[in-house]
Short mmCIF file of C-alpha atoms in Angstrom, two decimals:
data_model
loop_
_atom_site.label_atom_id
_atom_site.label_comp_id
_atom_site.label_asym_id
_atom_site.label_seq_id
_atom_site.Cartn_x
_atom_site.Cartn_y
_atom_site.Cartn_z
CA MET A 100 5.60 -9.18 -10.43
CA LEU A 101 4.04 -7.12 -13.28
CA SER A 102 6.23 -6.30 -16.31
CA THR A 103 7.99 -2.94 -16.22
CA GLU A 104 5.72 -1.80 -19.02
CA ALA A 105 2.62 -2.94 -17.17
CA ALA A 106 3.62 -1.63 -13.91
CA ALA A 107 4.01 1.91 -15.46
CA MET A 108 0.26 2.00 -15.84
CA ALA A 109 0.02 2.65 -12.08
CA VAL A 110 -0.22 6.13 -10.76
CA SER A 111 2.17 7.51 -8.07
CA ILE A 112 0.42 7.19 -4.62
CA PRO A 113 1.26 9.54 -1.85
CA LYS A 114 1.23 8.29 1.73
CA ALA A 115 -1.75 9.30 4.00
CA PRO A 116 -1.63 10.29 7.50
CA LEU A 117 -1.69 7.29 9.92
CA PRO A 118 -4.75 6.79 12.31
CA GLU A 119 -2.76 6.89 15.59
CA ALA A 120 -4.74 7.23 18.87
CA GLY A 121 -4.20 10.50 20.47
CA ASN A 122 -2.35 12.11 17.56
CA ASN A 123 -3.45 14.05 14.59
CA ALA A 124 -0.32 13.35 12.56
CA PRO A 125 2.36 10.67 12.97
CA SER A 126 5.57 11.85 14.60
CA LEU A 127 8.94 11.56 12.88
CA LYS A 128 9.78 8.81 15.17
CA THR A 129 6.75 6.87 14.29
CA ARG A 130 7.56 7.38 10.56
CA GLN A 131 11.07 6.15 11.28
CA ILE A 132 9.67 3.01 13.01
CA LEU A 133 7.11 2.29 10.28
CA ARG A 134 9.73 2.68 7.46
CA ALA A 135 11.68 0.08 9.33
CA ALA A 136 8.67 -2.21 9.90
CA ARG A 137 7.97 -2.02 6.12
CA ARG A 138 11.37 -3.35 5.28
CA VAL A 139 11.22 -6.18 7.89
CA PHE A 140 7.55 -7.31 7.46
CA PHE A 141 7.70 -7.44 3.71
CA ALA A 142 10.92 -9.38 3.69
CA LYS A 143 9.90 -12.15 6.08
CA PRO A 144 6.77 -14.05 7.05
CA TYR A 145 4.90 -12.41 9.86
CA ASP A 146 5.89 -15.05 12.47
CA ALA A 147 9.48 -14.67 11.68
CA VAL A 148 9.41 -10.95 12.59
CA SER A 149 10.17 -9.80 16.09
CA MET A 150 9.70 -6.49 17.63
CA GLU A 151 13.40 -6.63 18.51
CA ALA A 152 14.21 -6.85 14.88
CA VAL A 153 12.02 -3.87 14.07
CA ALA A 154 13.64 -1.88 16.70
CA THR A 155 17.10 -2.77 15.40
CA GLN A 156 16.21 -1.86 11.99
CA ALA A 157 14.71 1.48 13.02
CA GLY A 158 17.76 2.25 15.27
CA VAL A 159 15.58 2.68 18.39
CA SER A 160 15.21 0.86 21.64
CA LYS A 161 12.66 -1.74 22.30
CA GLY A 162 11.27 0.59 25.05
CA THR A 163 10.69 3.37 22.37
CA LEU A 164 9.15 1.02 19.97
CA TYR A 165 6.69 -0.12 22.55
CA LEU A 166 5.90 3.53 23.39
CA HIS A 167 4.60 4.01 19.96
CA PHE A 168 3.01 0.43 19.34
CA ARG A 169 1.94 -1.72 22.10
CA ASP A 170 2.48 -5.02 20.27
CA LYS A 171 3.46 -6.61 16.94
CA GLU A 172 -0.20 -6.95 15.71
CA THR A 173 -0.84 -3.25 16.35
CA LEU A 174 2.25 -2.33 14.51
CA PHE A 175 1.49 -4.54 11.52
CA ALA A 176 -2.09 -3.37 11.39
CA THR A 177 -0.99 0.31 11.37
CA LEU A 178 1.42 -0.44 8.60
CA ILE A 179 -1.29 -2.17 6.57
CA VAL A 180 -3.72 0.69 7.01
CA GLU A 181 -1.05 3.18 5.86
CA GLU A 182 -0.30 1.18 2.74
CA LEU A 183 -3.83 0.54 1.70
CA SER A 184 -5.62 3.70 2.67
CA ALA A 185 -3.74 6.10 0.44
CA THR A 186 -3.63 3.64 -2.37
CA ALA A 187 -7.38 2.93 -2.51
CA VAL A 188 -8.36 6.57 -2.28
CA GLU A 189 -5.86 7.98 -4.77
CA LEU A 190 -6.34 5.15 -7.20
CA TRP A 191 -9.71 6.69 -8.13
CA CYS A 192 -8.75 9.25 -10.79
CA GLN A 193 -10.37 12.71 -10.60
CA THR A 194 -11.72 13.49 -14.12
CA GLY A 195 -13.68 16.46 -15.43
CA GLU A 196 -17.19 16.18 -16.06
CA HIS A 197 -16.73 16.15 -19.76
CA VAL A 198 -14.39 13.14 -19.92
CA ALA A 199 -15.91 10.17 -21.62
CA MET A 200 -17.29 7.41 -19.40
CA GLU A 201 -15.37 4.71 -21.11
CA ASP A 202 -12.10 6.58 -20.67
CA VAL A 203 -12.77 7.05 -16.94
CA LEU A 204 -13.52 3.44 -16.48
CA THR A 205 -10.56 2.37 -18.48
CA ARG A 206 -8.22 4.63 -16.35
CA VAL A 207 -9.75 3.30 -13.02
CA ALA A 208 -9.29 -0.25 -14.40
CA ARG A 209 -5.56 0.32 -15.31
CA ASN A 210 -4.79 1.96 -11.93
CA TYR A 211 -6.55 -0.83 -10.09
CA VAL A 212 -4.69 -3.59 -11.82
CA GLY A 213 -1.38 -1.78 -11.97
CA LEU A 214 -1.52 -0.91 -8.19
CA PHE A 215 -3.07 -4.04 -6.65
CA GLY A 216 -1.11 -6.22 -9.00
CA SER A 217 2.36 -4.58 -8.23
CA ARG A 218 5.06 -6.44 -6.45
CA HIS A 219 4.60 -4.33 -3.33
CA ALA A 220 0.84 -4.94 -3.20
CA ILE A 221 1.27 -8.70 -3.61
CA GLU A 222 3.79 -8.68 -0.70
CA VAL A 223 1.17 -6.97 1.48
CA TYR A 224 -1.56 -9.38 0.32
CA LYS A 225 0.70 -12.45 1.07
CA SER A 226 1.62 -11.07 4.39
CA LEU A 227 -2.05 -10.70 5.42
CA ILE A 228 -3.05 -14.14 4.09
CA SER A 229 -0.47 -15.80 6.39
CA VAL A 230 -1.89 -14.34 9.54
CA SER A 231 -5.57 -13.36 8.70
CA ALA A 232 -6.82 -16.76 10.06
CA ARG A 233 -5.45 -15.96 13.54
CA PHE A 234 -5.93 -12.30 13.37
CA PRO A 235 -9.32 -11.71 11.55
CA LYS A 236 -9.01 -7.89 12.33
CA LEU A 237 -6.18 -7.66 9.89
CA GLY A 238 -8.25 -9.30 7.09
CA ARG A 239 -11.12 -6.72 7.82
CA LEU A 240 -8.51 -3.82 7.57
CA PHE A 241 -7.33 -5.03 4.24
CA TYR A 242 -10.90 -4.91 2.89
CA GLU A 243 -12.17 -1.80 4.55
CA HIS A 244 -9.15 0.27 3.74
CA GLY A 245 -8.43 -1.13 0.37
CA THR A 246 -11.05 -2.67 -1.87
CA LYS A 247 -14.07 -1.32 -0.02
CA ILE A 248 -13.07 2.36 -0.38
CA LEU A 249 -12.48 1.89 -4.03
CA THR A 250 -15.73 -0.05 -4.62
CA GLU A 251 -17.73 2.66 -2.93
CA ARG A 252 -16.29 5.45 -4.88
CA LEU A 253 -16.83 3.44 -8.07
CA ALA A 254 -20.40 2.77 -7.16
CA THR A 255 -21.08 6.46 -6.56
CA PHE A 256 -19.79 7.22 -10.05
CA ILE A 257 -21.81 4.42 -11.57
CA ALA A 258 -24.89 5.64 -9.71
CA THR A 259 -24.46 9.21 -10.99
CA ARG A 260 -24.12 8.03 -14.54
CA SER A 261 -27.14 5.94 -14.07
CA GLU A 262 -29.09 9.03 -12.90
CA GLU A 263 -27.94 10.81 -15.98
CA GLY A 264 -29.31 8.09 -18.23
CA LEU A 265 -25.88 7.02 -19.54
CA LEU A 266 -26.19 3.67 -17.54
CA ASP A 267 -29.00 1.61 -16.47
CA VAL A 268 -27.93 0.16 -13.12
CA PRO A 269 -30.37 -0.94 -10.54
CA ASP A 270 -27.71 -1.88 -7.94
CA PRO A 271 -24.52 0.35 -8.26
CA ASP A 272 -22.77 -1.41 -5.46
CA LEU A 273 -23.03 -4.78 -7.18
CA ALA A 274 -22.26 -3.26 -10.59
CA ALA A 275 -18.96 -1.78 -9.09
CA GLU A 276 -17.96 -5.17 -7.77
CA GLN A 277 -18.85 -6.70 -11.06
CA PHE A 278 -16.74 -4.09 -12.97
CA LEU A 279 -13.59 -4.77 -10.84
CA SER A 280 -13.90 -8.45 -11.45
CA LEU A 281 -14.35 -8.02 -15.07
CA VAL A 282 -11.20 -5.93 -15.47
CA ARG A 283 -9.15 -8.02 -13.13
CA GLY A 284 -9.90 -11.41 -14.48
CA SER A 285 -7.37 -13.92 -13.20
CA LEU A 286 -4.55 -11.50 -13.23
CA HIS A 287 -4.40 -11.05 -9.45
CA LEU A 288 -4.53 -14.78 -8.77
CA ARG A 289 -1.64 -15.36 -11.14
CA GLU A 290 0.41 -12.71 -9.31
CA VAL A 291 -0.30 -14.09 -5.93
CA LEU A 292 0.42 -17.70 -7.08
CA SER A 293 3.76 -16.48 -8.56
CA THR A 294 3.03 -17.90 -12.02
CA GLN A 295 4.19 -16.30 -15.26
CA ALA A 296 3.48 -12.58 -14.93
CA PRO A 297 0.84 -11.21 -17.54
CA SER A 298 2.25 -9.02 -20.21
CA ALA A 299 1.12 -5.45 -20.86
CA ALA A 300 -0.78 -6.69 -23.95
CA GLU A 301 -2.66 -9.31 -21.85
CA ILE A 302 -3.70 -6.80 -19.28
CA ASN A 303 -4.86 -4.26 -21.95
CA LYS A 304 -6.87 -7.07 -23.54
CA VAL A 305 -8.53 -8.00 -20.22
CA ILE A 306 -9.26 -4.38 -19.29
CA ALA A 307 -10.59 -3.43 -22.79
CA SER A 308 -12.87 -6.44 -22.92
CA GLY A 309 -14.09 -5.89 -19.41
CA VAL A 310 -14.90 -2.23 -19.89
CA ARG A 311 -16.77 -2.91 -23.13
CA LEU A 312 -18.77 -5.86 -21.56
CA PHE A 313 -19.70 -3.67 -18.57
CA LEU A 314 -20.91 -0.79 -20.66
CA LYS A 315 -22.96 -3.05 -22.99
CA GLY A 316 -24.53 -4.94 -20.15
CA TYR A 317 -25.46 -1.78 -18.28
CA ALA A 318 -26.19 0.41 -21.35
CA GLY A 319 -28.61 3.23 -20.69
CA SER A 320 -31.31 4.79 -22.80
CA PRO A 321 -29.93 7.38 -25.26
CA PRO A 322 -30.97 10.95 -24.32
CA GLN A 323 -34.11 12.18 -26.20
CA GLY A 324 -33.28 15.09 -28.54
#
């Protein structure tokens, strides 16, 4: 788990509406079930969780649970989408047009490392790893509703800065992936493997160095006066 100081880098993420078939917004009962599922799934391995346990935790009958979610995989998938979608979208900080590019990239990097390296995010990741081989759909959900959204938004930002001449980036999609790798380093791996948590100083060092290296490697031509 990230240190308290490091975790404070993360922004507060509101929950996004759930993608439920036939509903524009989740019902109160659905929310009640998902809150219970979150407590159960992130406390035990996937195979150790039963629909009966979720129903008991939610205070509903198994019949009611199955009216909302046809099976455990669907329930887990819905939970993962909810957790990741809001995080990935809101992680990209909205900034004014006059904010320095280095400051924008640094904020994005800190939010990325803080959120995806948080204890809760690691629990989600470990839960997915344990079942993704049997349920490839869950692995795709993790990518499409998490990393992919962030990478696409970052690539758009990089492409715009490149068009302005502030960067010289022939492949914004690749550059976005490279940037996230630079500012993450081995921090995420250390968290997943439950080794010693990196300190705030270590995190800042990796991020600052990654941002500098990215900007130097993709430096654009200075505007002609």
